[in-house]
mmCIF file of C-alpha atoms in Angstrom:
data_model
loop_
_atom_site.group_PDB
_atom_site.id
_atom_site.type_symbol
_atom_site.label_atom_id
_atom_site.label_comp_id
_atom_site.label_asym_id
_atom_site.label_seq_id
_atom_site.Cartn_x
_atom_site.Cartn_y
_atom_site.Cartn_z
ATOM 1 C CA UNK M 11 -0.677 26.516 -152.095
ATOM 2 C CA UNK M 12 -1.774 26.870 -156.237
ATOM 3 C CA UNK M 13 0.676 30.188 -155.284
ATOM 4 C CA UNK M 14 3.598 28.292 -153.773
ATOM 5 C CA UNK M 15 3.393 26.418 -156.744
ATOM 6 C CA UNK M 16 3.173 28.691 -160.198
ATOM 7 C CA UNK M 17 5.987 30.955 -158.038
ATOM 8 C CA UNK M 18 8.853 30.102 -160.090
ATOM 9 C CA UNK M 19 7.829 28.804 -163.331
ATOM 10 C CA UNK M 20 11.338 28.916 -165.649
ATOM 11 C CA UNK M 21 13.210 27.111 -162.863
ATOM 12 C CA UNK M 22 12.976 23.093 -163.853
ATOM 13 C CA UNK M 23 10.821 21.805 -161.373
ATOM 14 C CA UNK M 24 10.448 17.759 -160.376
ATOM 15 C CA UNK M 25 7.378 16.576 -158.353
ATOM 16 C CA UNK M 26 7.500 12.974 -157.153
ATOM 17 C CA UNK M 27 5.932 10.623 -153.871
ATOM 18 C CA UNK M 28 7.793 11.239 -150.603
ATOM 19 C CA UNK M 29 6.422 8.138 -148.723
ATOM 20 C CA UNK M 30 5.544 7.875 -145.243
ATOM 21 C CA UNK M 31 7.932 4.840 -144.332
ATOM 22 C CA UNK M 32 11.665 5.220 -144.259
ATOM 23 C CA UNK M 33 13.915 5.017 -147.077
ATOM 24 C CA UNK M 34 15.659 2.108 -146.665
ATOM 25 C CA UNK M 35 19.096 3.205 -148.136
ATOM 26 C CA UNK M 36 19.974 6.961 -147.364
ATOM 27 C CA UNK M 37 23.104 5.704 -149.190
ATOM 28 C CA UNK M 38 24.311 8.459 -151.768
ATOM 29 C CA UNK M 39 22.976 6.949 -155.882
ATOM 30 C CA UNK M 40 25.896 6.340 -157.832
ATOM 31 C CA UNK M 41 27.277 10.419 -158.282
ATOM 32 C CA UNK M 42 30.186 11.868 -160.886
ATOM 33 C CA UNK M 43 32.710 14.123 -159.330
ATOM 34 C CA UNK M 44 33.970 16.336 -162.863
ATOM 35 C CA UNK M 45 35.580 19.074 -161.059
ATOM 36 C CA UNK M 46 38.559 17.296 -159.201
ATOM 37 C CA UNK M 47 41.078 17.976 -162.112
ATOM 38 C CA UNK M 48 43.361 21.799 -162.445
ATOM 39 C CA UNK M 49 40.940 24.741 -162.123
ATOM 40 C CA UNK M 50 40.593 25.825 -165.738
ATOM 41 C CA UNK M 51 39.449 29.340 -164.741
ATOM 42 C CA UNK M 52 42.993 30.611 -164.748
ATOM 43 C CA UNK M 53 43.129 29.663 -168.400
ATOM 44 C CA UNK M 54 39.447 30.463 -169.418
ATOM 45 C CA UNK M 55 40.012 34.999 -168.203
ATOM 46 C CA UNK M 56 43.060 35.285 -170.180
ATOM 47 C CA UNK M 57 40.258 33.492 -173.455
ATOM 48 C CA UNK M 58 37.469 35.988 -172.088
ATOM 49 C CA UNK M 59 40.039 38.890 -171.980
ATOM 50 C CA UNK M 60 41.853 37.996 -175.526
ATOM 51 C CA UNK M 61 38.776 36.272 -177.789
ATOM 52 C CA UNK M 62 34.659 38.100 -175.966
ATOM 53 C CA UNK M 63 36.539 41.302 -173.750
ATOM 54 C CA UNK M 64 37.227 43.542 -177.654
ATOM 55 C CA UNK M 65 33.987 42.938 -179.008
ATOM 56 C CA UNK M 66 32.772 42.978 -175.479
ATOM 57 C CA UNK M 67 34.055 47.264 -175.202
ATOM 58 C CA UNK M 68 33.235 47.472 -179.438
ATOM 59 C CA UNK M 69 29.437 47.608 -178.692
ATOM 60 C CA UNK M 70 29.581 49.194 -175.186
ATOM 61 C CA UNK M 71 31.135 51.916 -178.138
ATOM 62 C CA UNK M 72 34.170 52.682 -174.994
ATOM 63 C CA UNK M 73 37.951 53.516 -175.620
ATOM 64 C CA UNK M 74 38.982 52.017 -172.513
ATOM 65 C CA UNK M 75 37.995 50.634 -169.253
ATOM 66 C CA UNK M 76 39.872 51.935 -166.388
ATOM 67 C CA UNK M 77 38.977 49.041 -162.936
ATOM 68 C CA UNK M 78 40.653 50.253 -159.710
ATOM 69 C CA UNK M 79 41.538 47.273 -157.174
ATOM 70 C CA UNK M 80 42.737 47.685 -153.557
ATOM 71 C CA UNK M 81 43.203 44.978 -150.982
ATOM 72 C CA UNK M 82 40.012 44.229 -148.556
ATOM 73 C CA UNK M 83 37.160 46.172 -150.499
ATOM 74 C CA UNK M 84 37.986 45.254 -153.875
ATOM 75 C CA UNK M 85 35.861 45.845 -157.379
ATOM 76 C CA UNK M 86 33.538 42.920 -158.283
ATOM 77 C CA UNK M 87 35.863 42.772 -161.574
ATOM 78 C CA UNK M 88 39.096 42.047 -159.798
ATOM 79 C CA UNK M 89 38.903 38.065 -159.957
ATOM 80 C CA UNK M 90 37.375 38.466 -164.154
ATOM 81 C CA UNK M 91 41.132 40.587 -165.029
ATOM 82 C CA UNK M 92 43.095 39.208 -162.405
ATOM 83 C CA UNK M 93 43.297 41.502 -160.264
ATOM 84 C CA UNK M 94 42.258 39.773 -157.000
ATOM 85 C CA UNK M 95 45.595 39.948 -155.167
ATOM 86 C CA UNK M 96 45.712 43.008 -155.028
ATOM 87 C CA UNK M 97 47.286 44.575 -151.896
ATOM 88 C CA UNK M 98 48.082 48.553 -152.578
ATOM 89 C CA UNK M 99 45.744 50.120 -154.704
ATOM 90 C CA UNK M 100 46.037 49.083 -159.320
ATOM 91 C CA UNK M 101 44.652 50.274 -162.293
ATOM 92 C CA UNK M 102 44.187 48.052 -164.099
ATOM 93 C CA UNK M 103 43.841 49.475 -168.641
ATOM 94 C CA UNK M 104 41.762 48.371 -171.321
ATOM 95 C CA UNK M 105 42.377 49.770 -174.782
ATOM 96 C CA UNK M 106 42.023 50.484 -178.008
ATOM 97 C CA UNK M 107 45.161 50.831 -180.675
ATOM 98 C CA UNK M 108 43.768 50.273 -184.017
ATOM 99 C CA UNK M 109 41.782 47.555 -184.271
ATOM 100 C CA UNK M 110 43.798 45.551 -181.437
ATOM 101 C CA UNK M 111 42.519 45.459 -177.265
ATOM 102 C CA UNK M 112 45.855 46.599 -175.067
ATOM 103 C CA UNK M 113 46.375 45.966 -171.244
ATOM 104 C CA UNK M 114 48.513 47.705 -168.370
ATOM 105 C CA UNK M 115 48.301 47.424 -165.095
ATOM 106 C CA UNK M 116 50.201 50.521 -162.934
ATOM 107 C CA UNK M 117 50.999 48.152 -159.985
ATOM 108 C CA UNK M 118 52.645 48.149 -156.744
ATOM 109 C CA UNK M 119 56.030 47.113 -156.586
ATOM 110 C CA UNK M 120 55.698 43.458 -154.444
ATOM 111 C CA UNK M 121 53.355 42.307 -156.722
ATOM 112 C CA UNK M 122 54.392 43.270 -160.123
ATOM 113 C CA UNK M 123 56.594 39.444 -160.532
ATOM 114 C CA UNK M 124 52.889 37.519 -160.039
ATOM 115 C CA UNK M 125 51.464 39.760 -162.457
ATOM 116 C CA UNK M 126 53.692 39.683 -165.085
ATOM 117 C CA UNK M 127 53.575 35.142 -164.429
ATOM 118 C CA UNK M 128 49.724 35.229 -165.190
ATOM 119 C CA UNK M 129 50.793 36.101 -167.774
ATOM 120 C CA UNK M 130 47.253 38.139 -169.266
ATOM 121 C CA UNK M 131 48.496 41.682 -169.763
ATOM 122 C CA UNK M 132 51.058 43.529 -172.433
ATOM 123 C CA UNK M 133 52.833 45.892 -168.952
ATOM 124 C CA UNK M 134 52.505 46.001 -165.743
ATOM 125 C CA UNK M 135 54.158 48.853 -164.501
ATOM 126 C CA UNK M 136 55.946 48.886 -161.537
ATOM 127 C CA UNK M 137 54.775 51.474 -158.334
ATOM 128 C CA UNK M 138 56.476 52.748 -156.027
ATOM 129 C CA UNK M 139 56.681 53.544 -151.959
ATOM 130 C CA UNK M 140 55.281 57.123 -151.920
ATOM 131 C CA UNK M 141 54.795 58.140 -155.718
ATOM 132 C CA UNK M 142 50.902 58.465 -156.253
ATOM 133 C CA UNK M 143 49.222 55.463 -158.818
ATOM 134 C CA UNK M 144 46.453 58.115 -159.417
ATOM 135 C CA UNK M 145 48.422 60.765 -161.519
ATOM 136 C CA UNK M 146 50.847 57.572 -162.575
ATOM 137 C CA UNK M 147 47.333 55.986 -164.232
ATOM 138 C CA UNK M 148 45.539 59.456 -165.606
ATOM 139 C CA UNK M 149 48.597 59.622 -167.482
ATOM 140 C CA UNK M 150 48.858 57.120 -169.393
ATOM 141 C CA UNK M 151 45.352 57.747 -170.178
ATOM 142 C CA UNK M 152 46.405 61.042 -171.422
ATOM 143 C CA UNK M 153 48.731 60.044 -173.195
ATOM 144 C CA UNK M 154 46.579 57.536 -175.350
ATOM 145 C CA UNK M 155 43.214 59.529 -175.683
ATOM 146 C CA UNK M 156 40.474 57.524 -175.199
ATOM 147 C CA UNK M 157 37.462 59.337 -176.108
ATOM 148 C CA UNK M 158 35.075 57.092 -173.803
ATOM 149 C CA UNK M 159 36.798 55.658 -170.796
ATOM 150 C CA UNK M 160 34.454 53.050 -169.055
ATOM 151 C CA UNK M 161 35.183 52.845 -165.286
ATOM 152 C CA UNK M 162 32.829 51.218 -163.230
ATOM 153 C CA UNK M 163 30.132 53.267 -161.845
ATOM 154 C CA UNK M 164 26.430 52.068 -162.377
ATOM 155 C CA UNK M 165 22.893 52.713 -160.583
ATOM 156 C CA UNK M 166 22.019 49.541 -161.722
ATOM 157 C CA UNK M 167 24.726 46.553 -162.944
ATOM 158 C CA UNK M 168 25.562 45.939 -158.838
ATOM 159 C CA UNK M 169 28.411 43.843 -160.733
ATOM 160 C CA UNK M 170 29.471 47.260 -162.695
ATOM 161 C CA UNK M 171 29.450 49.092 -159.520
ATOM 162 C CA UNK M 172 32.415 49.532 -157.987
ATOM 163 C CA UNK M 173 34.364 52.412 -157.329
ATOM 164 C CA UNK M 174 34.318 53.422 -154.737
ATOM 165 C CA UNK M 175 33.481 57.284 -153.603
ATOM 166 C CA UNK M 176 36.294 57.721 -152.229
ATOM 167 C CA UNK M 177 38.313 56.789 -155.940
ATOM 168 C CA UNK M 178 35.762 58.396 -157.921
ATOM 169 C CA UNK M 179 37.077 61.168 -156.232
ATOM 170 C CA UNK M 180 41.136 61.263 -156.288
ATOM 171 C CA UNK M 181 40.195 60.185 -160.186
ATOM 172 C CA UNK M 182 38.160 62.664 -161.160
ATOM 173 C CA UNK M 183 40.323 65.357 -159.374
ATOM 174 C CA UNK M 184 43.668 63.427 -161.538
ATOM 175 C CA UNK M 185 42.308 63.397 -164.813
ATOM 176 C CA UNK M 186 41.338 67.396 -163.784
ATOM 177 C CA UNK M 187 38.141 68.466 -164.998
ATOM 178 C CA UNK M 188 37.854 68.547 -168.360
ATOM 179 C CA UNK M 189 38.294 65.135 -169.153
ATOM 180 C CA UNK M 190 35.543 64.582 -166.741
ATOM 181 C CA UNK M 191 32.564 64.317 -169.304
ATOM 182 C CA UNK M 192 34.977 61.893 -170.936
ATOM 183 C CA UNK M 193 33.895 58.770 -167.760
ATOM 184 C CA UNK M 194 30.728 56.898 -168.538
ATOM 185 C CA UNK M 195 29.769 53.885 -167.079
ATOM 186 C CA UNK M 196 31.084 50.670 -167.530
ATOM 187 C CA UNK M 197 27.488 49.082 -166.970
ATOM 188 C CA UNK M 198 27.188 48.702 -171.310
ATOM 189 C CA UNK M 199 30.374 47.161 -171.534
ATOM 190 C CA UNK M 200 30.586 44.919 -168.353
ATOM 191 C CA UNK M 201 26.433 43.685 -169.676
ATOM 192 C CA UNK M 202 27.638 42.455 -173.165
ATOM 193 C CA UNK M 203 31.332 40.544 -171.627
ATOM 194 C CA UNK M 204 30.215 38.855 -169.082
ATOM 195 C CA UNK M 205 26.884 38.022 -169.919
ATOM 196 C CA UNK M 206 28.343 35.410 -172.570
ATOM 197 C CA UNK M 207 30.312 32.157 -171.895
ATOM 198 C CA UNK M 208 32.632 30.308 -173.149
ATOM 199 C CA UNK M 209 31.014 26.702 -174.818
ATOM 200 C CA UNK M 210 33.347 25.456 -172.661
ATOM 201 C CA UNK M 211 31.672 27.265 -169.690
ATOM 202 C CA UNK M 212 28.411 26.465 -169.824
ATOM 203 C CA UNK M 213 29.160 22.695 -170.359
ATOM 204 C CA UNK M 214 31.362 23.369 -166.820
ATOM 205 C CA UNK M 215 27.631 24.533 -165.479
ATOM 206 C CA UNK M 216 25.414 21.977 -167.891
ATOM 207 C CA UNK M 217 27.905 18.996 -165.514
ATOM 208 C CA UNK M 218 27.526 21.679 -161.880
ATOM 209 C CA UNK M 219 23.748 22.023 -162.619
ATOM 210 C CA UNK M 220 22.934 18.573 -163.990
ATOM 211 C CA UNK M 221 24.950 17.745 -159.745
ATOM 212 C CA UNK M 222 22.520 20.445 -158.234
ATOM 213 C CA UNK M 223 19.863 18.446 -159.389
ATOM 214 C CA UNK M 224 20.703 15.505 -158.143
ATOM 215 C CA UNK M 225 22.347 16.044 -155.182
ATOM 216 C CA UNK M 226 18.242 17.945 -154.562
ATOM 217 C CA UNK M 227 16.795 14.866 -155.222
ATOM 218 C CA UNK M 228 18.886 12.581 -153.569
ATOM 219 C CA UNK M 229 18.006 14.880 -150.679
ATOM 220 C CA UNK M 230 14.094 14.446 -150.514
ATOM 221 C CA UNK M 231 14.553 10.387 -150.831
ATOM 222 C CA UNK M 232 15.694 10.706 -146.374
ATOM 223 C CA UNK M 233 12.812 12.548 -145.863
ATOM 224 C CA UNK M 234 10.778 10.513 -143.085
ATOM 225 C CA UNK M 235 7.201 12.735 -143.232
ATOM 226 C CA UNK M 236 6.230 13.675 -139.439
ATOM 227 C CA UNK M 237 10.168 13.001 -138.013
ATOM 228 C CA UNK M 238 12.493 14.852 -140.278
ATOM 229 C CA UNK M 239 12.720 19.043 -141.030
ATOM 230 C CA UNK M 240 13.235 21.472 -143.130
ATOM 231 C CA UNK M 241 16.632 22.220 -141.930
ATOM 232 C CA UNK M 242 18.408 18.443 -141.924
ATOM 233 C CA UNK M 243 16.876 18.342 -145.411
ATOM 234 C CA UNK M 244 19.307 21.472 -145.832
ATOM 235 C CA UNK M 245 21.769 20.250 -143.704
ATOM 236 C CA UNK M 246 22.026 16.630 -146.129
ATOM 237 C CA UNK M 247 22.409 19.297 -148.570
ATOM 238 C CA UNK M 248 25.520 21.427 -146.404
ATOM 239 C CA UNK M 249 27.403 17.869 -145.630
ATOM 240 C CA UNK M 250 27.585 17.087 -149.211
ATOM 241 C CA UNK M 251 29.089 20.141 -150.757
ATOM 242 C CA UNK M 252 31.985 19.863 -147.674
ATOM 243 C CA UNK M 253 31.875 16.402 -148.671
ATOM 244 C CA UNK M 254 32.845 16.907 -152.516
ATOM 245 C CA UNK M 255 34.708 20.646 -151.783
ATOM 246 C CA UNK M 256 32.738 22.389 -153.449
ATOM 247 C CA UNK M 257 31.436 25.550 -152.073
ATOM 248 C CA UNK M 258 27.791 27.251 -151.866
ATOM 249 C CA UNK M 259 26.248 29.054 -154.517
ATOM 250 C CA UNK M 260 25.355 32.157 -151.964
ATOM 251 C CA UNK M 261 24.876 32.934 -148.349
ATOM 252 C CA UNK M 262 25.783 29.671 -146.792
ATOM 253 C CA UNK M 263 22.712 31.231 -143.959
ATOM 254 C CA UNK M 264 20.955 30.209 -146.532
ATOM 255 C CA UNK M 265 21.699 28.340 -148.737
ATOM 256 C CA UNK M 266 19.776 25.688 -149.296
ATOM 257 C CA UNK M 267 16.359 27.614 -148.801
ATOM 258 C CA UNK M 268 13.830 24.757 -148.235
ATOM 259 C CA UNK M 269 10.611 25.154 -147.227
ATOM 260 C CA UNK M 270 7.293 22.841 -146.612
ATOM 261 C CA UNK M 271 4.115 23.943 -146.708
ATOM 262 C CA UNK M 272 3.194 27.609 -146.795
ATOM 263 C CA UNK M 273 6.395 29.211 -148.866
ATOM 264 C CA UNK M 274 8.464 31.827 -146.641
ATOM 265 C CA UNK M 275 9.911 33.413 -149.930
ATOM 266 C CA UNK M 276 14.360 33.572 -149.311
ATOM 267 C CA UNK M 277 15.039 32.355 -146.019
ATOM 268 C CA UNK M 278 17.148 30.140 -143.873
ATOM 269 C CA UNK M 279 15.497 26.733 -143.549
ATOM 270 C CA UNK M 280 13.897 26.180 -139.996
ATOM 271 C CA UNK M 281 12.582 22.943 -137.907
ATOM 272 C CA UNK M 282 9.911 22.547 -139.007
ATOM 273 C CA UNK M 283 9.031 19.226 -139.532
ATOM 274 C CA UNK M 284 8.021 18.484 -143.201
ATOM 275 C CA UNK M 285 4.040 17.049 -143.416
ATOM 276 C CA UNK M 286 2.252 14.440 -145.267
ATOM 277 C CA UNK M 287 0.683 16.811 -147.791
ATOM 278 C CA UNK M 288 3.067 19.418 -147.906
ATOM 279 C CA UNK M 289 4.254 20.075 -150.456
ATOM 280 C CA UNK M 290 8.394 21.084 -150.183
ATOM 281 C CA UNK M 291 9.793 23.788 -151.403
ATOM 282 C CA UNK M 292 14.534 23.936 -152.300
ATOM 283 C CA UNK M 293 16.145 26.563 -153.560
ATOM 284 C CA UNK M 294 20.193 25.736 -154.045
ATOM 285 C CA UNK M 295 23.243 26.425 -155.792
ATOM 286 C CA UNK M 296 26.896 25.454 -155.749
ATOM 287 C CA UNK M 297 29.850 27.317 -156.453
ATOM 288 C CA UNK M 298 32.713 24.823 -158.375
ATOM 289 C CA UNK M 299 35.851 25.899 -159.100
ATOM 290 C CA UNK M 300 35.509 28.772 -156.727
ATOM 291 C CA UNK M 301 34.219 30.883 -159.996
ATOM 292 C CA UNK M 302 30.765 28.564 -160.981
ATOM 293 C CA UNK M 303 27.621 28.905 -159.893
ATOM 294 C CA UNK M 304 24.405 26.923 -159.839
ATOM 295 C CA UNK M 305 20.996 27.653 -158.522
ATOM 296 C CA UNK M 306 18.083 24.882 -158.992
ATOM 297 C CA UNK M 307 14.720 24.631 -157.586
ATOM 298 C CA UNK M 308 13.365 21.538 -157.164
ATOM 299 C CA UNK M 309 9.345 20.786 -155.906
ATOM 300 C CA UNK M 310 7.731 17.506 -153.846
ATOM 301 C CA UNK M 311 4.587 16.403 -152.814
ATOM 302 C CA UNK M 312 4.467 14.675 -149.244
ATOM 303 C CA UNK M 313 1.546 12.018 -149.656
ATOM 304 C CA UNK M 314 -1.131 11.318 -147.085
ATOM 305 C CA UNK M 315 -0.969 7.653 -145.076
ATOM 306 C CA UNK M 316 -4.563 6.999 -148.253
ATOM 307 C CA UNK M 317 -3.272 8.680 -151.491
ATOM 308 C CA UNK M 318 -1.566 6.333 -153.780
ATOM 309 C CA UNK M 319 -0.233 9.394 -156.685
ATOM 310 C CA UNK M 320 -1.003 13.665 -155.620
ATOM 311 C CA UNK M 321 -4.446 15.135 -155.923
ATOM 312 C CA UNK M 322 -5.549 15.854 -159.366
ATOM 313 C CA UNK M 323 -4.420 20.089 -158.294
ATOM 314 C CA UNK M 324 -1.778 19.401 -156.658
ATOM 315 C CA UNK M 325 -0.237 17.799 -160.135
ATOM 316 C CA UNK M 326 -2.935 20.474 -162.366
ATOM 317 C CA UNK M 327 -0.129 23.717 -160.521
ATOM 318 C CA UNK M 328 2.928 20.701 -161.552
ATOM 319 C CA UNK M 329 1.399 19.886 -165.484
ATOM 320 C CA UNK M 330 0.321 23.895 -165.307
ATOM 321 C CA UNK M 331 4.043 25.441 -164.150
ATOM 322 C CA UNK M 332 6.263 22.781 -167.185
ATOM 323 C CA UNK M 333 4.735 24.145 -169.186
ATOM 324 C CA UNK M 334 4.877 27.463 -168.755
ATOM 325 C CA UNK M 335 8.496 27.278 -168.816
ATOM 326 C CA UNK M 336 8.800 24.629 -172.410
ATOM 327 C CA UNK M 337 6.515 27.391 -173.596
ATOM 328 C CA UNK M 338 10.112 29.918 -173.434
ATOM 329 C CA UNK M 339 12.732 27.647 -174.198
ATOM 330 C CA UNK M 340 10.125 26.824 -176.864
ATOM 331 C CA UNK M 341 10.172 30.359 -177.784
ATOM 332 C CA UNK M 342 13.414 31.383 -177.705
ATOM 333 C CA UNK M 343 15.373 32.572 -180.322
ATOM 334 C CA UNK M 344 18.177 35.710 -181.295
ATOM 335 C CA UNK M 345 15.683 38.998 -181.426
ATOM 336 C CA UNK M 346 12.891 37.850 -178.739
ATOM 337 C CA UNK M 347 14.041 40.208 -175.281
ATOM 338 C CA UNK M 348 13.494 38.796 -172.125
ATOM 339 C CA UNK M 349 10.225 40.979 -170.792
ATOM 340 C CA UNK M 350 8.137 38.843 -174.267
ATOM 341 C CA UNK M 351 9.257 35.614 -173.422
ATOM 342 C CA UNK M 352 8.354 36.991 -169.800
ATOM 343 C CA UNK M 353 5.051 37.855 -171.093
ATOM 344 C CA UNK M 354 4.411 34.557 -173.362
ATOM 345 C CA UNK M 355 4.576 33.149 -169.939
ATOM 346 C CA UNK M 356 2.641 35.320 -167.484
ATOM 347 C CA UNK M 357 -0.668 34.797 -170.502
ATOM 348 C CA UNK M 358 -0.236 30.434 -170.097
ATOM 349 C CA UNK M 359 -0.470 30.936 -166.424
ATOM 350 C CA UNK M 360 -3.719 33.759 -166.528
ATOM 351 C CA UNK M 361 -5.450 30.512 -168.766
ATOM 352 C CA UNK M 362 -4.817 28.347 -166.555
ATOM 353 C CA UNK M 363 -5.880 30.835 -163.992
ATOM 354 C CA UNK M 364 -2.789 31.305 -161.806
ATOM 355 C CA UNK M 365 -2.662 34.251 -159.105
ATOM 356 C CA UNK M 366 -0.027 37.564 -159.988
ATOM 357 C CA UNK M 367 3.218 36.114 -159.820
ATOM 358 C CA UNK M 368 6.009 38.649 -158.461
ATOM 359 C CA UNK M 369 8.793 36.963 -159.902
ATOM 360 C CA UNK M 370 10.898 37.286 -163.464
ATOM 361 C CA UNK M 371 10.450 34.322 -164.982
ATOM 362 C CA UNK M 372 13.985 33.625 -165.260
ATOM 363 C CA UNK M 373 17.936 35.714 -164.955
ATOM 364 C CA UNK M 374 21.189 35.241 -166.015
ATOM 365 C CA UNK M 375 23.518 32.378 -164.006
ATOM 366 C CA UNK M 376 26.897 31.241 -164.206
ATOM 367 C CA UNK M 377 29.076 33.549 -161.747
ATOM 368 C CA UNK M 378 26.629 33.989 -159.206
ATOM 369 C CA UNK M 379 23.464 33.574 -158.583
ATOM 370 C CA UNK M 380 21.595 36.117 -160.410
ATOM 371 C CA UNK M 381 24.426 36.453 -162.755
ATOM 372 C CA UNK M 382 25.494 39.508 -165.516
ATOM 373 C CA UNK M 383 22.854 39.141 -168.411
ATOM 374 C CA UNK M 384 18.991 39.727 -169.732
ATOM 375 C CA UNK M 385 16.509 39.027 -167.330
ATOM 376 C CA UNK M 386 13.587 37.112 -167.844
ATOM 377 C CA UNK M 387 11.028 39.862 -166.906
ATOM 378 C CA UNK M 388 9.463 43.037 -166.211
ATOM 379 C CA UNK M 389 5.688 41.824 -167.435
ATOM 380 C CA UNK M 390 4.592 41.910 -163.587
ATOM 381 C CA UNK M 391 2.093 44.521 -162.203
ATOM 382 C CA UNK M 392 3.692 48.127 -161.036
ATOM 383 C CA UNK M 393 6.855 48.386 -162.240
ATOM 384 C CA UNK M 394 8.635 49.348 -165.120
ATOM 385 C CA UNK M 395 10.937 46.317 -168.025
ATOM 386 C CA UNK M 396 13.959 47.032 -167.358
ATOM 387 C CA UNK M 397 17.208 47.607 -170.112
ATOM 388 C CA UNK M 398 17.987 44.020 -169.911
ATOM 389 C CA UNK M 399 14.114 42.726 -169.503
ATOM 390 C CA UNK M 400 14.452 44.741 -172.610
ATOM 391 C CA UNK M 401 17.530 43.707 -173.822
ATOM 392 C CA UNK M 402 16.726 41.114 -177.311
ATOM 393 C CA UNK M 403 18.418 37.533 -176.947
ATOM 394 C CA UNK M 404 21.438 36.713 -179.447
ATOM 395 C CA UNK M 405 22.438 33.645 -180.971
ATOM 396 C CA UNK M 406 25.319 32.417 -178.171
ATOM 397 C CA UNK M 407 23.188 34.003 -175.232
ATOM 398 C CA UNK M 408 21.220 30.042 -175.978
ATOM 399 C CA UNK M 409 23.929 28.075 -176.484
ATOM 400 C CA UNK M 410 22.688 26.315 -173.193
ATOM 401 C CA UNK M 411 19.703 25.860 -174.375
ATOM 402 C CA UNK M 412 20.797 24.091 -178.038
ATOM 403 C CA UNK M 413 22.368 22.116 -176.072
ATOM 404 C CA UNK M 414 19.033 20.484 -174.140
ATOM 405 C CA UNK M 415 17.393 20.076 -177.057
ATOM 406 C CA UNK M 416 14.970 23.449 -176.004
ATOM 407 C CA UNK M 417 14.443 25.528 -179.754
ATOM 408 C CA UNK M 418 11.090 25.276 -181.905
ATOM 409 C CA UNK M 419 9.033 26.619 -183.761
ATOM 410 C CA UNK M 420 6.400 29.576 -182.514
ATOM 411 C CA UNK M 421 3.463 28.302 -181.286
ATOM 412 C CA UNK M 422 1.098 29.344 -183.566
ATOM 413 C CA UNK M 423 -0.883 30.290 -179.605
ATOM 414 C CA UNK M 424 2.223 32.621 -178.651
ATOM 415 C CA UNK M 425 1.704 35.134 -181.731
ATOM 416 C CA UNK M 426 5.033 37.825 -181.246
ATOM 417 C CA UNK M 427 4.771 40.965 -182.987
ATOM 418 C CA UNK M 428 8.603 41.290 -183.556
ATOM 419 C CA UNK M 429 11.858 38.831 -183.329
#
């Protein structure tokens, strides 16, 4: 049981008493749906391109970026650059011209009007049937002659790995061998761009997280020990998503993941009956406006007949877990790496008798449940910290924590060698 409750320490967890008697009122608690207005994504996307992409390209040290979009099997970055509705193969090019960022799209003639109306790009070049879009685009790139051209190939970041093998072959053949050395992975660029969220995005995510957590607690209140199943708790949450017109935070087959009793890891909810003495873990996420995703876990303990509160050992696990992620919040500041934060929590857990934990302390969330950005991990046994775990946190990575008032002075108990 100790291992079960200490696996996910960064996630804000809640332990409360599931009573033996049925809940008298299972109606939905007071709920304010913040997401009934017009989808703000078109304007936010435009702002992200105009305000955040130029500096991201500068930090990634690239002068041009090519994204190739197409129908049915599109690039993961398509939604971020206006290429989500591509039919025929289209080239999206962002490039530096002096101190300014410019963009050009080479698109099938039937899609030019819609792309122009988006107002995202400086120029839209219509490609007629029979024209070679690869040659048109690469000839254009050769004219502007950038030294480093980012393309979406990556061995470690799936969001930056949208270029297919056949597209890569066509692209390099069109450029010619002398240009291949200028093509680099967009991994650094995608990291620098997507890891930063605008303040209005942070607010959307905060409100979505509040809804997600509230619904999980409401689901727990419907439990009748000895009768309710894990699957029924999941059904309650699925019905919430449908009622309010949201989407699943990830694959609906495993969202939500509800486990009572022994931990089953990431899995679907089963017909196991929730019994007194069980600890319940729920992992649940919603997607709002079709863009922003939450990923929240909550735990509960089911009281036995003779219990008025959770047993001492269960309470201890909760207290240690809660303090563990508070230590991480308190030590978050610009310059510290996710790996160092992960080590702080592992030190605390070890001092309090926790078994070794195979998961990271935390991960980014935003456009997907496990989003691009700094990983708070790397201290697991038998692994080498990833590049994202070793990257320092930047001030904009801490906006969410700052709004919650979590940033405090470094504890003397956990000295850090560098900041």
